[in-house]
Amino acid sequence: MGYRFPLITAHCGSMNTIDHTLDSVQTGLRLGADVVEEDVRVTKDGIPILAHDDEWVTVDGLKLSISQMTFEELRELQYEVTHGEQRETIQICRLEDMLPLIQASGKVVNLDLKVHESIEPVAALVKKYGMLEQVFLSGCEMDRAMLAEQLNPEMRKLLNTDHNLFRTLPYRDAMVKTCEDALGASCFGINIHYSIVSQELMDYITSLGLPVYVWTVNEEELMRQYADLGVASITTRNVTDLVQLKQKMRGECS
């Protein structure tokens, strides 16, 4: 059995593309990512869209709340976003606009749910496209993970680590509690900020059969460090360097 490098997950907005756009998704897929990550919210009429924040600003400076407007109302407008030092104009993008790209690529998408209300409409779309094997959910701390399990147990999901546990409890207690929560909500793995991950955590979590997905790692030295620890996936905006590191480390192991 050869060296197994972590899955390469392209964070939304990877390689200096604009977050929550089809260009961002296509860039991650084109550069060789195994997984593309996107944030999801829902409109007032329950349409899942690609968005991190509820508040968006139009080119005219009007502040709008995604959750308080229908998709038809939102798509008539253009929005300004900060992109580096520039302000860029974009239009809102539905999850349904993105799923066919993932389906055709044969790759996987990690849908980071920002609100409970997104669970059911997201699951309905995934089932509509027959993509249960190409989609998993994240953004699920214990309450959202339990709700997702109750509403749509067939949807695969990661448990998002509650960072407060690691601030308020001894490290091992926080680690054990995290795993108990993941197993209790039938999550297939743990989604965790890389800074919390240690060898102790990796040994304990993997002994339970739970893969560890880390975010967001953009420097090659850290990428190598967490690949060596044996994480299952590294989320990055710097897809090119992670792909190159994969090739380099495979060469070192051959």
PDB file of C-alpha atoms in Angstrom:
ATOM      1  CA  MET A   1       0.000   0.000   0.000  1.00  0.00           C
ATOM      2  CA  GLY A   2       1.437   3.380  -1.056  1.00  0.00           C
ATOM      3  CA  TYR A   3       1.656   6.637   0.826  1.00  0.00           C
ATOM      4  CA  ARG A   4      -1.783   8.115   1.450  1.00  0.00           C
ATOM      5  CA  PHE A   5      -1.820  11.903   1.222  1.00  0.00           C
ATOM      6  CA  PRO A   6      -4.750  13.817   2.760  1.00  0.00           C
ATOM      7  CA  LEU A   7      -7.671  14.809   0.583  1.00  0.00           C
ATOM      8  CA  ILE A   8      -7.106  18.265  -0.880  1.00  0.00           C
ATOM      9  CA  THR A   9     -10.087  20.478  -0.074  1.00  0.00           C
ATOM     10  CA  ALA A  10     -10.307  23.800  -1.918  1.00  0.00           C
ATOM     11  CA  HIS A  11     -11.662  26.482   0.385  1.00  0.00           C
ATOM     12  CA  CYS A  12     -14.194  28.804  -1.228  1.00  0.00           C
ATOM     13  CA  GLY A  13     -12.278  31.693  -2.768  1.00  0.00           C
ATOM     14  CA  SER A  14      -9.162  29.582  -3.279  1.00  0.00           C
ATOM     15  CA  MET A  15      -6.324  30.895  -5.445  1.00  0.00           C
ATOM     16  CA  ASN A  16      -7.554  34.490  -5.100  1.00  0.00           C
ATOM     17  CA  THR A  17     -10.909  33.851  -6.767  1.00  0.00           C
ATOM     18  CA  ILE A  18     -14.009  35.517  -5.347  1.00  0.00           C
ATOM     19  CA  ASP A  19     -15.735  33.516  -2.610  1.00  0.00           C
ATOM     20  CA  HIS A  20     -19.084  31.878  -3.365  1.00  0.00           C
ATOM     21  CA  THR A  21     -18.782  31.996  -7.146  1.00  0.00           C
ATOM     22  CA  LEU A  22     -18.774  29.297  -9.810  1.00  0.00           C
ATOM     23  CA  ASP A  23     -15.310  30.552 -10.801  1.00  0.00           C
ATOM     24  CA  SER A  24     -14.029  29.616  -7.343  1.00  0.00           C
ATOM     25  CA  VAL A  25     -15.551  26.127  -7.605  1.00  0.00           C
ATOM     26  CA  GLN A  26     -14.243  25.547 -11.138  1.00  0.00           C
ATOM     27  CA  THR A  27     -10.761  26.754 -10.147  1.00  0.00           C
ATOM     28  CA  GLY A  28     -10.523  24.268  -7.284  1.00  0.00           C
ATOM     29  CA  LEU A  29     -11.655  21.407  -9.507  1.00  0.00           C
ATOM     30  CA  ARG A  30      -9.343  22.389 -12.361  1.00  0.00           C
ATOM     31  CA  LEU A  31      -6.278  22.574 -10.133  1.00  0.00           C
ATOM     32  CA  GLY A  32      -6.776  19.073  -8.773  1.00  0.00           C
ATOM     33  CA  ALA A  33      -8.716  19.406  -5.527  1.00  0.00           C
ATOM     34  CA  ASP A  34     -10.486  16.260  -4.343  1.00  0.00           C
ATOM     35  CA  VAL A  35     -13.120  18.267  -2.465  1.00  0.00           C
ATOM     36  CA  VAL A  36     -14.524  21.784  -2.871  1.00  0.00           C
ATOM     37  CA  GLU A  37     -15.848  23.629   0.199  1.00  0.00           C
ATOM     38  CA  GLU A  38     -18.698  26.129  -0.021  1.00  0.00           C
ATOM     39  CA  ASP A  39     -20.823  27.967   2.560  1.00  0.00           C
ATOM     40  CA  VAL A  40     -24.606  27.720   2.329  1.00  0.00           C
ATOM     41  CA  ARG A  41     -27.460  29.894   3.566  1.00  0.00           C
ATOM     42  CA  VAL A  42     -31.119  30.002   2.523  1.00  0.00           C
ATOM     43  CA  THR A  43     -33.387  32.737   1.263  1.00  0.00           C
ATOM     44  CA  LYS A  44     -36.760  33.613   2.758  1.00  0.00           C
ATOM     45  CA  ASP A  45     -38.392  31.165   0.340  1.00  0.00           C
ATOM     46  CA  GLY A  46     -35.967  28.348   1.190  1.00  0.00           C
ATOM     47  CA  ILE A  47     -33.579  28.475  -1.780  1.00  0.00           C
ATOM     48  CA  PRO A  48     -30.035  27.405  -0.782  1.00  0.00           C
ATOM     49  CA  ILE A  49     -27.427  29.888  -1.979  1.00  0.00           C
ATOM     50  CA  LEU A  50     -23.657  30.153  -1.679  1.00  0.00           C
ATOM     51  CA  ALA A  51     -22.975  32.690   1.080  1.00  0.00           C
ATOM     52  CA  HIS A  52     -21.058  33.020   4.333  1.00  0.00           C
ATOM     53  CA  ASP A  53     -22.826  36.090   5.754  1.00  0.00           C
ATOM     54  CA  ASP A  54     -26.513  36.922   5.932  1.00  0.00           C
ATOM     55  CA  GLU A  55     -25.947  40.589   5.098  1.00  0.00           C
ATOM     56  CA  TRP A  56     -25.001  41.551   1.564  1.00  0.00           C
ATOM     57  CA  VAL A  57     -24.457  45.040   0.120  1.00  0.00           C
ATOM     58  CA  THR A  58     -25.683  46.036  -3.343  1.00  0.00           C
ATOM     59  CA  VAL A  59     -23.657  48.159  -5.744  1.00  0.00           C
ATOM     60  CA  ASP A  60     -25.947  51.030  -4.700  1.00  0.00           C
ATOM     61  CA  GLY A  61     -24.926  50.610  -1.053  1.00  0.00           C
ATOM     62  CA  LEU A  62     -28.193  49.008   0.051  1.00  0.00           C
ATOM     63  CA  LYS A  63     -27.753  46.455   2.854  1.00  0.00           C
ATOM     64  CA  LEU A  64     -29.907  43.357   2.443  1.00  0.00           C
ATOM     65  CA  SER A  65     -30.536  40.284   4.570  1.00  0.00           C
ATOM     66  CA  ILE A  66     -30.535  37.042   2.568  1.00  0.00           C
ATOM     67  CA  SER A  67     -32.841  35.332   5.034  1.00  0.00           C
ATOM     68  CA  GLN A  68     -35.439  38.099   4.726  1.00  0.00           C
ATOM     69  CA  MET A  69     -35.696  38.169   0.914  1.00  0.00           C
ATOM     70  CA  THR A  70     -36.818  35.713  -1.743  1.00  0.00           C
ATOM     71  CA  PHE A  71     -34.356  34.447  -4.320  1.00  0.00           C
ATOM     72  CA  GLU A  72     -36.265  36.237  -7.094  1.00  0.00           C
ATOM     73  CA  GLU A  73     -35.832  39.530  -5.226  1.00  0.00           C
ATOM     74  CA  LEU A  74     -32.152  38.902  -4.585  1.00  0.00           C
ATOM     75  CA  ARG A  75     -31.163  37.835  -8.086  1.00  0.00           C
ATOM     76  CA  GLU A  76     -32.438  41.072  -9.632  1.00  0.00           C
ATOM     77  CA  LEU A  77     -29.613  42.909  -7.877  1.00  0.00           C
ATOM     78  CA  GLN A  78     -25.832  43.077  -8.140  1.00  0.00           C
ATOM     79  CA  TYR A  79     -23.646  42.988  -5.053  1.00  0.00           C
ATOM     80  CA  GLU A  80     -20.294  44.420  -4.078  1.00  0.00           C
ATOM     81  CA  VAL A  81     -17.737  42.304  -2.228  1.00  0.00           C
ATOM     82  CA  THR A  82     -14.230  43.039  -1.002  1.00  0.00           C
ATOM     83  CA  HIS A  83     -11.669  41.109  -3.020  1.00  0.00           C
ATOM     84  CA  GLY A  84      -8.156  41.868  -1.864  1.00  0.00           C
ATOM     85  CA  GLU A  85      -7.876  45.632  -2.072  1.00  0.00           C
ATOM     86  CA  GLN A  86     -10.594  45.887  -4.715  1.00  0.00           C
ATOM     87  CA  ARG A  87     -14.366  46.021  -4.665  1.00  0.00           C
ATOM     88  CA  GLU A  88     -15.885  43.523  -7.106  1.00  0.00           C
ATOM     89  CA  THR A  89     -19.408  43.143  -8.442  1.00  0.00           C
ATOM     90  CA  ILE A  90     -21.046  39.702  -8.346  1.00  0.00           C
ATOM     91  CA  GLN A  91     -24.472  38.119  -8.574  1.00  0.00           C
ATOM     92  CA  ILE A  92     -25.880  35.675  -6.084  1.00  0.00           C
ATOM     93  CA  CYS A  93     -25.301  31.981  -6.853  1.00  0.00           C
ATOM     94  CA  ARG A  94     -27.648  29.111  -6.015  1.00  0.00           C
ATOM     95  CA  LEU A  95     -26.442  25.770  -4.734  1.00  0.00           C
ATOM     96  CA  GLU A  96     -28.370  24.270  -7.652  1.00  0.00           C
ATOM     97  CA  ASP A  97     -26.117  26.191 -10.056  1.00  0.00           C
ATOM     98  CA  MET A  98     -23.070  24.533  -8.516  1.00  0.00           C
ATOM     99  CA  LEU A  99     -24.099  20.915  -7.971  1.00  0.00           C
ATOM    100  CA  PRO A 100     -24.008  19.918 -11.680  1.00  0.00           C
ATOM    101  CA  LEU A 101     -20.347  21.043 -11.831  1.00  0.00           C
ATOM    102  CA  ILE A 102     -19.485  18.753  -8.933  1.00  0.00           C
ATOM    103  CA  GLN A 103     -21.557  15.929 -10.363  1.00  0.00           C
ATOM    104  CA  ALA A 104     -19.822  16.109 -13.739  1.00  0.00           C
ATOM    105  CA  SER A 105     -16.360  16.283 -12.145  1.00  0.00           C
ATOM    106  CA  GLY A 106     -16.825  13.121 -10.096  1.00  0.00           C
ATOM    107  CA  LYS A 107     -15.353  15.010  -7.130  1.00  0.00           C
ATOM    108  CA  VAL A 108     -16.950  15.848  -3.761  1.00  0.00           C
ATOM    109  CA  VAL A 109     -18.353  19.016  -2.207  1.00  0.00           C
ATOM    110  CA  ASN A 110     -18.240  19.966   1.474  1.00  0.00           C
ATOM    111  CA  LEU A 111     -21.289  22.137   2.216  1.00  0.00           C
ATOM    112  CA  ASP A 112     -20.649  24.308   5.264  1.00  0.00           C
ATOM    113  CA  LEU A 113     -24.146  25.021   6.579  1.00  0.00           C
ATOM    114  CA  LYS A 114     -24.483  28.413   8.252  1.00  0.00           C
ATOM    115  CA  VAL A 115     -28.059  28.015   9.513  1.00  0.00           C
ATOM    116  CA  HIS A 116     -30.326  25.187  10.664  1.00  0.00           C
ATOM    117  CA  GLU A 117     -32.872  26.156   8.000  1.00  0.00           C
ATOM    118  CA  SER A 118     -30.492  25.058   5.251  1.00  0.00           C
ATOM    119  CA  ILE A 119     -30.533  21.382   6.229  1.00  0.00           C
ATOM    120  CA  GLU A 120     -33.758  20.269   4.551  1.00  0.00           C
ATOM    121  CA  PRO A 121     -33.553  22.256   1.283  1.00  0.00           C
ATOM    122  CA  VAL A 122     -29.909  21.226   0.844  1.00  0.00           C
ATOM    123  CA  ALA A 123     -30.776  17.565   1.400  1.00  0.00           C
ATOM    124  CA  ALA A 124     -33.663  17.825  -1.064  1.00  0.00           C
ATOM    125  CA  LEU A 125     -31.352  19.144  -3.796  1.00  0.00           C
ATOM    126  CA  VAL A 126     -28.682  16.539  -3.102  1.00  0.00           C
ATOM    127  CA  LYS A 127     -31.275  13.784  -3.420  1.00  0.00           C
ATOM    128  CA  LYS A 128     -32.745  15.386  -6.542  1.00  0.00           C
ATOM    129  CA  TYR A 129     -29.343  15.126  -8.243  1.00  0.00           C
ATOM    130  CA  GLY A 130     -28.578  11.681  -6.790  1.00  0.00           C
ATOM    131  CA  MET A 131     -25.416  12.992  -5.148  1.00  0.00           C
ATOM    132  CA  LEU A 132     -25.458  11.475  -1.662  1.00  0.00           C
ATOM    133  CA  GLU A 133     -21.989  10.014  -2.303  1.00  0.00           C
ATOM    134  CA  GLN A 134     -20.586  13.304  -3.618  1.00  0.00           C
ATOM    135  CA  VAL A 135     -21.790  15.618  -0.842  1.00  0.00           C
ATOM    136  CA  PHE A 136     -21.195  15.906   2.870  1.00  0.00           C
ATOM    137  CA  LEU A 137     -22.156  18.550   5.405  1.00  0.00           C
ATOM    138  CA  SER A 138     -20.013  20.564   7.767  1.00  0.00           C
ATOM    139  CA  GLY A 139     -20.716  23.674   9.829  1.00  0.00           C
ATOM    140  CA  CYS A 140     -22.461  21.326  12.274  1.00  0.00           C
ATOM    141  CA  GLU A 141     -21.715  21.719  15.947  1.00  0.00           C
ATOM    142  CA  MET A 142     -23.630  19.340  18.184  1.00  0.00           C
ATOM    143  CA  ASP A 143     -27.088  20.933  17.935  1.00  0.00           C
ATOM    144  CA  ARG A 144     -27.012  21.237  14.137  1.00  0.00           C
ATOM    145  CA  ALA A 145     -25.467  17.794  13.750  1.00  0.00           C
ATOM    146  CA  MET A 146     -28.232  16.252  15.846  1.00  0.00           C
ATOM    147  CA  LEU A 147     -30.901  18.114  13.876  1.00  0.00           C
ATOM    148  CA  ALA A 148     -29.367  16.995  10.574  1.00  0.00           C
ATOM    149  CA  GLU A 149     -29.323  13.407  11.831  1.00  0.00           C
ATOM    150  CA  GLN A 150     -32.969  13.662  12.848  1.00  0.00           C
ATOM    151  CA  LEU A 151     -34.151  15.252   9.600  1.00  0.00           C
ATOM    152  CA  ASN A 152     -31.908  13.547   7.038  1.00  0.00           C
ATOM    153  CA  PRO A 153     -29.862  10.693   8.502  1.00  0.00           C
ATOM    154  CA  GLU A 154     -28.716   9.610   5.049  1.00  0.00           C
ATOM    155  CA  MET A 155     -26.689  12.832   4.628  1.00  0.00           C
ATOM    156  CA  ARG A 156     -23.050  12.362   5.628  1.00  0.00           C
ATOM    157  CA  LYS A 157     -21.714  15.024   7.987  1.00  0.00           C
ATOM    158  CA  LEU A 158     -18.677  16.127   9.936  1.00  0.00           C
ATOM    159  CA  LEU A 159     -18.890  17.428  13.492  1.00  0.00           C
ATOM    160  CA  ASN A 160     -17.508  20.948  13.713  1.00  0.00           C
ATOM    161  CA  THR A 161     -15.360  21.150  16.830  1.00  0.00           C
ATOM    162  CA  ASP A 162     -16.628  23.412  19.602  1.00  0.00           C
ATOM    163  CA  HIS A 163     -13.507  25.478  20.250  1.00  0.00           C
ATOM    164  CA  ASN A 164     -14.882  26.611  23.607  1.00  0.00           C
ATOM    165  CA  LEU A 165     -14.450  23.057  24.876  1.00  0.00           C
ATOM    166  CA  PHE A 166     -10.719  23.337  24.302  1.00  0.00           C
ATOM    167  CA  ARG A 167     -10.627  26.745  26.016  1.00  0.00           C
ATOM    168  CA  THR A 168     -12.577  25.697  29.102  1.00  0.00           C
ATOM    169  CA  LEU A 169     -11.761  22.010  29.660  1.00  0.00           C
ATOM    170  CA  PRO A 170      -8.504  20.110  30.026  1.00  0.00           C
ATOM    171  CA  TYR A 171      -7.308  19.142  26.547  1.00  0.00           C
ATOM    172  CA  ARG A 172      -7.988  15.426  26.935  1.00  0.00           C
ATOM    173  CA  ASP A 173     -11.492  16.040  28.335  1.00  0.00           C
ATOM    174  CA  ALA A 174     -12.302  18.326  25.394  1.00  0.00           C
ATOM    175  CA  MET A 175     -10.965  15.724  22.990  1.00  0.00           C
ATOM    176  CA  VAL A 176     -13.035  12.935  24.515  1.00  0.00           C
ATOM    177  CA  LYS A 177     -16.186  15.086  24.601  1.00  0.00           C
ATOM    178  CA  THR A 178     -15.715  16.027  20.935  1.00  0.00           C
ATOM    179  CA  CYS A 179     -15.533  12.376  19.944  1.00  0.00           C
ATOM    180  CA  GLU A 180     -18.543  11.459  22.089  1.00  0.00           C
ATOM    181  CA  ASP A 181     -20.542  14.203  20.369  1.00  0.00           C
ATOM    182  CA  ALA A 182     -19.444  13.085  16.903  1.00  0.00           C
ATOM    183  CA  LEU A 183     -20.415   9.489  17.537  1.00  0.00           C
ATOM    184  CA  GLY A 184     -23.651  10.527  19.268  1.00  0.00           C
ATOM    185  CA  ALA A 185     -24.730  12.519  16.208  1.00  0.00           C
ATOM    186  CA  SER A 186     -23.587   9.801  13.755  1.00  0.00           C
ATOM    187  CA  CYS A 187     -20.944  12.064  12.204  1.00  0.00           C
ATOM    188  CA  PHE A 188     -18.393  10.280  10.042  1.00  0.00           C
ATOM    189  CA  GLY A 189     -15.510  12.501  11.177  1.00  0.00           C
ATOM    190  CA  ILE A 190     -14.290  15.681  12.871  1.00  0.00           C
ATOM    191  CA  ASN A 191     -13.862  19.120  11.261  1.00  0.00           C
ATOM    192  CA  ILE A 192     -11.346  21.104  13.302  1.00  0.00           C
ATOM    193  CA  HIS A 193      -9.040  24.130  13.107  1.00  0.00           C
ATOM    194  CA  TYR A 194      -5.500  22.888  12.560  1.00  0.00           C
ATOM    195  CA  SER A 195      -4.134  24.767  15.591  1.00  0.00           C
ATOM    196  CA  ILE A 196      -6.013  22.456  17.972  1.00  0.00           C
ATOM    197  CA  VAL A 197      -4.703  19.230  16.457  1.00  0.00           C
ATOM    198  CA  SER A 198      -1.980  17.296  18.275  1.00  0.00           C
ATOM    199  CA  GLN A 199      -0.507  13.814  18.030  1.00  0.00           C
ATOM    200  CA  GLU A 200      -2.527  12.874  21.126  1.00  0.00           C
ATOM    201  CA  LEU A 201      -5.753  13.975  19.466  1.00  0.00           C
ATOM    202  CA  MET A 202      -4.895  12.168  16.226  1.00  0.00           C
ATOM    203  CA  ASP A 203      -4.110   8.929  18.044  1.00  0.00           C
ATOM    204  CA  TYR A 204      -7.315   9.038  20.071  1.00  0.00           C
ATOM    205  CA  ILE A 205      -9.703  10.076  17.296  1.00  0.00           C
ATOM    206  CA  THR A 206      -8.323   7.677  14.698  1.00  0.00           C
ATOM    207  CA  SER A 207      -8.521   4.823  17.224  1.00  0.00           C
ATOM    208  CA  LEU A 208     -12.274   5.418  17.145  1.00  0.00           C
ATOM    209  CA  GLY A 209     -12.351   5.251  13.361  1.00  0.00           C
ATOM    210  CA  LEU A 210     -13.080   8.959  12.922  1.00  0.00           C
ATOM    211  CA  PRO A 211     -11.102  10.802  10.234  1.00  0.00           C
ATOM    212  CA  VAL A 212      -9.824  14.303  11.029  1.00  0.00           C
ATOM    213  CA  TYR A 213     -10.452  17.141   8.557  1.00  0.00           C
ATOM    214  CA  VAL A 214      -8.418  20.310   9.266  1.00  0.00           C
ATOM    215  CA  TRP A 215      -8.953  23.893   8.116  1.00  0.00           C
ATOM    216  CA  THR A 216      -7.595  26.300   6.820  1.00  0.00           C
ATOM    217  CA  VAL A 217      -3.911  25.637   6.059  1.00  0.00           C
ATOM    218  CA  ASN A 218      -2.225  27.894   3.497  1.00  0.00           C
ATOM    219  CA  GLU A 219       1.526  27.554   4.226  1.00  0.00           C
ATOM    220  CA  GLU A 220       3.514  24.618   2.822  1.00  0.00           C
ATOM    221  CA  GLU A 221       5.385  23.960   6.086  1.00  0.00           C
ATOM    222  CA  LEU A 222       2.094  23.527   7.955  1.00  0.00           C
ATOM    223  CA  MET A 223       0.629  21.457   5.121  1.00  0.00           C
ATOM    224  CA  ARG A 224       3.511  19.013   5.449  1.00  0.00           C
ATOM    225  CA  GLN A 225       3.203  18.956   9.235  1.00  0.00           C
ATOM    226  CA  TYR A 226      -0.459  17.962   9.171  1.00  0.00           C
ATOM    227  CA  ALA A 227      -0.007  15.544   6.292  1.00  0.00           C
ATOM    228  CA  ASP A 228       2.664  13.813   8.406  1.00  0.00           C
ATOM    229  CA  LEU A 229       0.235  13.684  11.341  1.00  0.00           C
ATOM    230  CA  GLY A 230      -2.130  11.659   9.182  1.00  0.00           C
ATOM    231  CA  VAL A 231      -5.132  13.963   8.848  1.00  0.00           C
ATOM    232  CA  ALA A 232      -7.725  12.819   6.321  1.00  0.00           C
ATOM    233  CA  SER A 233      -8.179  16.195   4.615  1.00  0.00           C
ATOM    234  CA  ILE A 234      -6.505  19.602   4.489  1.00  0.00           C
ATOM    235  CA  THR A 235      -8.651  22.582   3.541  1.00  0.00           C
ATOM    236  CA  THR A 236      -6.683  25.357   1.864  1.00  0.00           C
ATOM    237  CA  ARG A 237      -7.030  28.465  -0.256  1.00  0.00           C
ATOM    238  CA  ASN A 238      -3.577  27.655  -1.672  1.00  0.00           C
ATOM    239  CA  VAL A 239      -4.560  24.647  -3.764  1.00  0.00           C
ATOM    240  CA  THR A 240      -1.564  24.803  -6.102  1.00  0.00           C
ATOM    241  CA  ASP A 241       1.016  24.450  -3.322  1.00  0.00           C
ATOM    242  CA  LEU A 242      -0.896  21.611  -1.670  1.00  0.00           C
ATOM    243  CA  VAL A 243      -1.142  19.714  -4.972  1.00  0.00           C
ATOM    244  CA  GLN A 244       2.601  20.211  -5.501  1.00  0.00           C
ATOM    245  CA  LEU A 245       3.334  19.033  -1.955  1.00  0.00           C
ATOM    246  CA  LYS A 246       1.298  15.898  -2.613  1.00  0.00           C
ATOM    247  CA  GLN A 247       3.426  15.110  -5.658  1.00  0.00           C
ATOM    248  CA  LYS A 248       6.635  15.885  -3.764  1.00  0.00           C
ATOM    249  CA  MET A 249       5.765  13.732  -0.728  1.00  0.00           C
ATOM    250  CA  ARG A 250       4.672  10.842  -2.928  1.00  0.00           C
ATOM    251  CA  GLY A 251       8.023  11.053  -4.663  1.00  0.00           C
ATOM    252  CA  GLU A 252       9.826  10.991  -1.324  1.00  0.00           C
ATOM    253  CA  CYS A 253       7.939   7.851  -0.311  1.00  0.00           C
ATOM    254  CA  SER A 254       8.435   5.964  -3.560  1.00  0.00           C
TER     255      SER A 254
END
